mmCIF file with all atom_site columns, C-alpha atoms in Angstrom:
data_model
loop_
_atom_site.group_PDB
_atom_site.id
_atom_site.type_symbol
_atom_site.label_atom_id
_atom_site.label_alt_id
_atom_site.label_comp_id
_atom_site.label_asym_id
_atom_site.label_entity_id
_atom_site.label_seq_id
_atom_site.pdbx_PDB_ins_code
_atom_site.Cartn_x
_atom_site.Cartn_y
_atom_site.Cartn_z
_atom_site.occupancy
_atom_site.B_iso_or_equiv
_atom_site.pdbx_formal_charge
_atom_site.auth_seq_id
_atom_site.auth_comp_id
_atom_site.auth_asym_id
_atom_site.auth_atom_id
_atom_site.pdbx_PDB_model_num
ATOM 1   C CA . MET A 1 1   ? -16.809 -7.761 -18.030 1.00 59.00 ? 1   MET A CA 1
ATOM 2   C CA . GLU A 1 2   ? -13.254 -7.320 -16.762 1.00 71.00 ? 2   GLU A CA 1
ATOM 3   C CA . THR A 1 3   ? -10.622 -7.380 -19.480 1.00 81.00 ? 3   THR A CA 1
ATOM 4   C CA . ASN A 1 4   ? -7.166  -8.906 -19.142 1.00 94.00 ? 4   ASN A CA 1
ATOM 5   C CA . ASN A 1 5   ? -5.508  -5.457 -19.097 1.00 96.00 ? 5   ASN A CA 1
ATOM 6   C CA . ILE A 1 6   ? -7.748  -4.273 -16.256 1.00 97.00 ? 6   ILE A CA 1
ATOM 7   C CA . LYS A 1 7   ? -7.042  -7.510 -14.392 1.00 97.00 ? 7   LYS A CA 1
ATOM 8   C CA . ILE A 1 8   ? -3.273  -6.936 -14.761 1.00 97.00 ? 8   ILE A CA 1
ATOM 9   C CA . VAL A 1 9   ? -3.523  -3.348 -13.434 1.00 98.00 ? 9   VAL A CA 1
ATOM 10  C CA . LYS A 1 10  ? -5.789  -4.434 -10.555 1.00 97.00 ? 10  LYS A CA 1
ATOM 11  C CA . ASP A 1 11  ? -3.351  -7.225 -9.699  1.00 97.00 ? 11  ASP A CA 1
ATOM 12  C CA . TYR A 1 12  ? -0.400  -4.812 -9.859  1.00 97.00 ? 12  TYR A CA 1
ATOM 13  C CA . LEU A 1 13  ? -2.090  -2.253 -7.595  1.00 97.00 ? 13  LEU A CA 1
ATOM 14  C CA . SER A 1 14  ? -3.294  -4.906 -5.158  1.00 96.00 ? 14  SER A CA 1
ATOM 15  C CA . LYS A 1 15  ? 0.221   -6.329 -4.747  1.00 96.00 ? 15  LYS A CA 1
ATOM 16  C CA . LEU A 1 16  ? 1.746   -2.871 -4.449  1.00 92.00 ? 16  LEU A CA 1
ATOM 17  C CA . LEU A 1 17  ? -0.789  -1.711 -1.842  1.00 92.00 ? 17  LEU A CA 1
ATOM 18  C CA . ASP A 1 18  ? -0.236  -4.930 0.124   1.00 93.00 ? 18  ASP A CA 1
ATOM 19  C CA . GLY A 1 19  ? 3.475   -4.098 0.312   1.00 90.00 ? 19  GLY A CA 1
ATOM 20  C CA . ASN A 1 20  ? 4.544   -6.748 -2.207  1.00 93.00 ? 20  ASN A CA 1
ATOM 21  C CA . LYS A 1 21  ? 6.525   -4.468 -4.513  1.00 91.00 ? 21  LYS A CA 1
ATOM 22  C CA . ASP A 1 22  ? 8.668   -7.292 -5.913  1.00 93.00 ? 22  ASP A CA 1
ATOM 23  C CA . GLU A 1 23  ? 5.575   -9.264 -6.929  1.00 96.00 ? 23  GLU A CA 1
ATOM 24  C CA . ALA A 1 24  ? 4.002   -6.111 -8.385  1.00 95.00 ? 24  ALA A CA 1
ATOM 25  C CA . PHE A 1 25  ? 7.187   -5.441 -10.384 1.00 95.00 ? 25  PHE A CA 1
ATOM 26  C CA . GLU A 1 26  ? 6.785   -8.831 -12.094 1.00 96.00 ? 26  GLU A CA 1
ATOM 27  C CA . LEU A 1 27  ? 3.900   -7.180 -13.992 1.00 97.00 ? 27  LEU A CA 1
ATOM 28  C CA . VAL A 1 28  ? 6.093   -4.264 -15.157 1.00 97.00 ? 28  VAL A CA 1
ATOM 29  C CA . ALA A 1 29  ? 8.201   -4.447 -18.337 1.00 97.00 ? 29  ALA A CA 1
ATOM 30  C CA . GLU A 1 30  ? 11.976  -4.063 -17.916 1.00 95.00 ? 30  GLU A CA 1
ATOM 31  C CA . GLU A 1 31  ? 12.072  -0.783 -19.880 1.00 95.00 ? 31  GLU A CA 1
ATOM 32  C CA . ALA A 1 32  ? 8.818   0.713  -18.578 1.00 97.00 ? 32  ALA A CA 1
ATOM 33  C CA . VAL A 1 33  ? 8.522   4.499  -18.283 1.00 98.00 ? 33  VAL A CA 1
ATOM 34  C CA . TRP A 1 34  ? 7.034   6.238  -15.204 1.00 96.00 ? 34  TRP A CA 1
ATOM 35  C CA . THR A 1 35  ? 5.995   9.892  -15.599 1.00 96.00 ? 35  THR A CA 1
ATOM 36  C CA . VAL A 1 36  ? 4.962   12.228 -12.792 1.00 95.00 ? 36  VAL A CA 1
ATOM 37  C CA . GLU A 1 37  ? 4.538   15.902 -13.683 1.00 94.00 ? 37  GLU A CA 1
ATOM 38  C CA . GLY A 1 38  ? 4.928   18.698 -11.162 1.00 92.00 ? 38  GLY A CA 1
ATOM 39  C CA . SER A 1 39  ? 7.338   20.846 -9.202  1.00 92.00 ? 39  SER A CA 1
ATOM 40  C CA . ASP A 1 40  ? 10.968  19.883 -8.642  1.00 90.00 ? 40  ASP A CA 1
ATOM 41  C CA . ASN A 1 41  ? 10.474  20.275 -4.884  1.00 92.00 ? 41  ASN A CA 1
ATOM 42  C CA . VAL A 1 42  ? 8.384   17.066 -4.888  1.00 94.00 ? 42  VAL A CA 1
ATOM 43  C CA . PRO A 1 43  ? 10.815  14.086 -4.789  1.00 94.00 ? 43  PRO A CA 1
ATOM 44  C CA . THR A 1 44  ? 8.567   11.768 -6.819  1.00 94.00 ? 44  THR A CA 1
ATOM 45  C CA . VAL A 1 45  ? 8.252   14.141 -9.788  1.00 94.00 ? 45  VAL A CA 1
ATOM 46  C CA . GLY A 1 46  ? 10.072  13.297 -13.008 1.00 94.00 ? 46  GLY A CA 1
ATOM 47  C CA . LYS A 1 47  ? 10.390  10.728 -15.755 1.00 96.00 ? 47  LYS A CA 1
ATOM 48  C CA . ARG A 1 48  ? 11.969  7.387  -14.938 1.00 96.00 ? 48  ARG A CA 1
ATOM 49  C CA . LYS A 1 49  ? 12.930  4.659  -17.392 1.00 97.00 ? 49  LYS A CA 1
ATOM 50  C CA . GLY A 1 50  ? 13.482  1.039  -16.444 1.00 95.00 ? 50  GLY A CA 1
ATOM 51  C CA . LYS A 1 51  ? 12.765  -0.878 -13.258 1.00 93.00 ? 51  LYS A CA 1
ATOM 52  C CA . GLN A 1 52  ? 15.869  0.401  -11.462 1.00 93.00 ? 52  GLN A CA 1
ATOM 53  C CA . GLU A 1 53  ? 14.834  4.057  -11.889 1.00 94.00 ? 53  GLU A CA 1
ATOM 54  C CA . ILE A 1 54  ? 11.198  3.215  -11.110 1.00 94.00 ? 54  ILE A CA 1
ATOM 55  C CA . ASP A 1 55  ? 12.389  1.610  -7.892  1.00 93.00 ? 55  ASP A CA 1
ATOM 56  C CA . VAL A 1 56  ? 13.956  4.992  -6.964  1.00 93.00 ? 56  VAL A CA 1
ATOM 57  C CA . TYR A 1 57  ? 10.495  6.551  -7.426  1.00 92.00 ? 57  TYR A CA 1
ATOM 58  C CA . PHE A 1 58  ? 9.042   4.099  -4.880  1.00 92.00 ? 58  PHE A CA 1
ATOM 59  C CA . GLU A 1 59  ? 11.919  4.690  -2.433  1.00 93.00 ? 59  GLU A CA 1
ATOM 60  C CA . ASN A 1 60  ? 11.350  8.444  -2.726  1.00 94.00 ? 60  ASN A CA 1
ATOM 61  C CA . PHE A 1 61  ? 7.651   7.919  -2.108  1.00 93.00 ? 61  PHE A CA 1
ATOM 62  C CA . LYS A 1 62  ? 8.284   5.742  0.964   1.00 94.00 ? 62  LYS A CA 1
ATOM 63  C CA . ASN A 1 63  ? 10.813  8.211  2.386   1.00 96.00 ? 63  ASN A CA 1
ATOM 64  C CA . ASN A 1 64  ? 8.626   11.292 1.895   1.00 96.00 ? 64  ASN A CA 1
ATOM 65  C CA . PHE A 1 65  ? 4.968   10.269 2.117   1.00 96.00 ? 65  PHE A CA 1
ATOM 66  C CA . ASP A 1 66  ? 2.907   8.652  4.857   1.00 96.00 ? 66  ASP A CA 1
ATOM 67  C CA . PRO A 1 67  ? -0.290  7.503  3.086   1.00 95.00 ? 67  PRO A CA 1
ATOM 68  C CA . LYS A 1 68  ? -3.389  8.110  5.176   1.00 96.00 ? 68  LYS A CA 1
ATOM 69  C CA . GLU A 1 69  ? -6.092  7.317  2.627   1.00 96.00 ? 69  GLU A CA 1
ATOM 70  C CA . PHE A 1 70  ? -5.991  5.856  -0.879  1.00 96.00 ? 70  PHE A CA 1
ATOM 71  C CA . ASN A 1 71  ? -9.191  5.102  -2.755  1.00 97.00 ? 71  ASN A CA 1
ATOM 72  C CA . ILE A 1 72  ? -9.715  3.557  -6.160  1.00 97.00 ? 72  ILE A CA 1
ATOM 73  C CA . ASN A 1 73  ? -13.115 4.462  -7.575  1.00 97.00 ? 73  ASN A CA 1
ATOM 74  C CA . HIS A 1 74  ? -13.135 3.395  -11.238 1.00 96.00 ? 74  HIS A CA 1
ATOM 75  C CA . TYR A 1 75  ? -11.247 1.449  -13.894 1.00 97.00 ? 75  TYR A CA 1
ATOM 76  C CA . PHE A 1 76  ? -11.714 2.197  -17.612 1.00 95.00 ? 76  PHE A CA 1
ATOM 77  C CA . GLU A 1 77  ? -10.007 0.753  -20.660 1.00 96.00 ? 77  GLU A CA 1
ATOM 78  C CA . LYS A 1 78  ? -9.354  2.031  -24.168 1.00 95.00 ? 78  LYS A CA 1
ATOM 79  C CA . GLU A 1 79  ? -7.374  -0.367 -26.365 1.00 94.00 ? 79  GLU A CA 1
ATOM 80  C CA . ASP A 1 80  ? -3.989  -0.934 -24.659 1.00 95.00 ? 80  ASP A CA 1
ATOM 81  C CA . THR A 1 81  ? -4.539  1.725  -21.978 1.00 98.00 ? 81  THR A CA 1
ATOM 82  C CA . VAL A 1 82  ? -6.183  1.374  -18.562 1.00 98.00 ? 82  VAL A CA 1
ATOM 83  C CA . PHE A 1 83  ? -7.297  4.467  -16.654 1.00 98.00 ? 83  PHE A CA 1
ATOM 84  C CA . VAL A 1 84  ? -7.769  4.300  -12.894 1.00 98.00 ? 84  VAL A CA 1
ATOM 85  C CA . ILE A 1 85  ? -9.537  7.098  -11.009 1.00 98.00 ? 85  ILE A CA 1
ATOM 86  C CA . GLY A 1 86  ? -9.474  7.760  -7.282  1.00 98.00 ? 86  GLY A CA 1
ATOM 87  C CA . ASN A 1 87  ? -8.266  10.033 -4.506  1.00 98.00 ? 87  ASN A CA 1
ATOM 88  C CA . PHE A 1 88  ? -5.670  10.134 -1.757  1.00 97.00 ? 88  PHE A CA 1
ATOM 89  C CA . THR A 1 89  ? -4.629  11.870 1.437   1.00 98.00 ? 89  THR A CA 1
ATOM 90  C CA . HIS A 1 90  ? -0.944  11.730 2.402   1.00 97.00 ? 90  HIS A CA 1
ATOM 91  C CA . LEU A 1 91  ? 1.074   13.213 5.226   1.00 98.00 ? 91  LEU A CA 1
ATOM 92  C CA . ILE A 1 92  ? 4.308   14.795 3.998   1.00 97.00 ? 92  ILE A CA 1
ATOM 93  C CA . LYS A 1 93  ? 6.947   13.573 6.434   1.00 97.00 ? 93  LYS A CA 1
ATOM 94  C CA . LYS A 1 94  ? 9.303   16.570 6.112   1.00 95.00 ? 94  LYS A CA 1
ATOM 95  C CA . THR A 1 95  ? 6.681   19.295 6.641   1.00 97.00 ? 95  THR A CA 1
ATOM 96  C CA . GLN A 1 96  ? 4.024   17.302 8.549   1.00 97.00 ? 96  GLN A CA 1
ATOM 97  C CA . LYS A 1 97  ? 1.399   18.760 6.181   1.00 97.00 ? 97  LYS A CA 1
ATOM 98  C CA . LEU A 1 98  ? -1.549  16.777 4.880   1.00 97.00 ? 98  LEU A CA 1
ATOM 99  C CA . VAL A 1 99  ? -2.244  16.854 1.156   1.00 96.00 ? 99  VAL A CA 1
ATOM 100 C CA . SER A 1 100 ? -5.331  15.478 -0.574  1.00 97.00 ? 100 SER A CA 1
ATOM 101 C CA . SER A 1 101 ? -6.096  15.119 -4.246  1.00 97.00 ? 101 SER A CA 1
ATOM 102 C CA . ASP A 1 102 ? -8.252  13.389 -6.775  1.00 98.00 ? 102 ASP A CA 1
ATOM 103 C CA . TRP A 1 103 ? -6.083  11.524 -9.266  1.00 97.00 ? 103 TRP A CA 1
ATOM 104 C CA . MET A 1 104 ? -6.155  9.636  -12.530 1.00 98.00 ? 104 MET A CA 1
ATOM 105 C CA . MET A 1 105 ? -3.522  7.050  -13.390 1.00 98.00 ? 105 MET A CA 1
ATOM 106 C CA . GLU A 1 106 ? -2.851  5.954  -16.940 1.00 98.00 ? 106 GLU A CA 1
ATOM 107 C CA . TYR A 1 107 ? -1.260  2.551  -17.541 1.00 98.00 ? 107 TYR A CA 1
ATOM 108 C CA . LYS A 1 108 ? -0.168  1.404  -20.987 1.00 98.00 ? 108 LYS A CA 1
ATOM 109 C CA . LEU A 1 109 ? 0.232   -2.333 -21.503 1.00 98.00 ? 109 LEU A CA 1
ATOM 110 C CA . LYS A 1 110 ? 1.926   -4.568 -24.036 1.00 97.00 ? 110 LYS A CA 1
ATOM 111 C CA . ASP A 1 111 ? 2.369   -8.350 -23.957 1.00 95.00 ? 111 ASP A CA 1
ATOM 112 C CA . ASN A 1 112 ? 0.652   -8.555 -20.540 1.00 96.00 ? 112 ASN A CA 1
ATOM 113 C CA . LYS A 1 113 ? 3.116   -6.119 -18.938 1.00 97.00 ? 113 LYS A CA 1
ATOM 114 C CA . ILE A 1 114 ? 2.814   -2.490 -17.862 1.00 98.00 ? 114 ILE A CA 1
ATOM 115 C CA . ILE A 1 115 ? 5.053   -0.458 -20.175 1.00 98.00 ? 115 ILE A CA 1
ATOM 116 C CA . ALA A 1 116 ? 4.126   3.064  -19.056 1.00 98.00 ? 116 ALA A CA 1
ATOM 117 C CA . TYR A 1 117 ? 2.557   4.884  -16.120 1.00 98.00 ? 117 TYR A CA 1
ATOM 118 C CA . LYS A 1 118 ? 1.461   8.484  -15.747 1.00 97.00 ? 118 LYS A CA 1
ATOM 119 C CA . ILE A 1 119 ? -0.454  10.144 -12.936 1.00 96.00 ? 119 ILE A CA 1
ATOM 120 C CA . LEU A 1 120 ? -2.477  13.334 -13.050 1.00 95.00 ? 120 LEU A CA 1
ATOM 121 C CA . GLU A 1 121 ? -2.937  14.815 -9.588  1.00 96.00 ? 121 GLU A CA 1
ATOM 122 C CA . ASP A 1 122 ? -3.083  18.205 -7.885  1.00 95.00 ? 122 ASP A CA 1
ATOM 123 C CA . SER A 1 123 ? 0.580   19.054 -8.393  1.00 94.00 ? 123 SER A CA 1
ATOM 124 C CA . TYR A 1 124 ? 0.105   22.554 -6.933  1.00 95.00 ? 124 TYR A CA 1
ATOM 125 C CA . ALA A 1 125 ? -1.216  21.106 -3.662  1.00 95.00 ? 125 ALA A CA 1
ATOM 126 C CA . LEU A 1 126 ? 1.806   18.789 -3.540  1.00 95.00 ? 126 LEU A CA 1
ATOM 127 C CA . TYR A 1 127 ? 4.142   21.713 -4.238  1.00 96.00 ? 127 TYR A CA 1
ATOM 128 C CA . LEU A 1 128 ? 2.606   23.652 -1.317  1.00 95.00 ? 128 LEU A CA 1
ATOM 129 C CA . ALA A 1 129 ? 2.706   20.631 0.996   1.00 96.00 ? 129 ALA A CA 1
ATOM 130 C CA . PHE A 1 130 ? 6.468   20.283 0.444   1.00 96.00 ? 130 PHE A CA 1
ATOM 131 C CA . LYS A 1 131 ? 7.114   24.025 1.056   1.00 92.00 ? 131 LYS A CA 1
#
């Protein structure tokens, strides 16, 4: 049975992957926090607070990554948190290197909005791809 929180995350990701960022952002709380750990040489790394800063994350992604493959394999939920597991392959525009990684995204929800996002990915592979 699909829960409401999983439905919200699926809807968010579907809109985002279809290029409808504005519609996807309707599912994100105004003061949401995005966290991406890793090396400073990767433009998407860092903590961002609020939709304006999160929008910078997506601009950095668009300007630096050419997604080649993005797969979602599983959704899991624990209370107010939805975990999404998958893998990707991206071309780094600056270096023309391909980078692949398994990943896990963590979304926290409150009042039917995403309030926090964190991704765990192969940050060392990304570091090398940007070198």
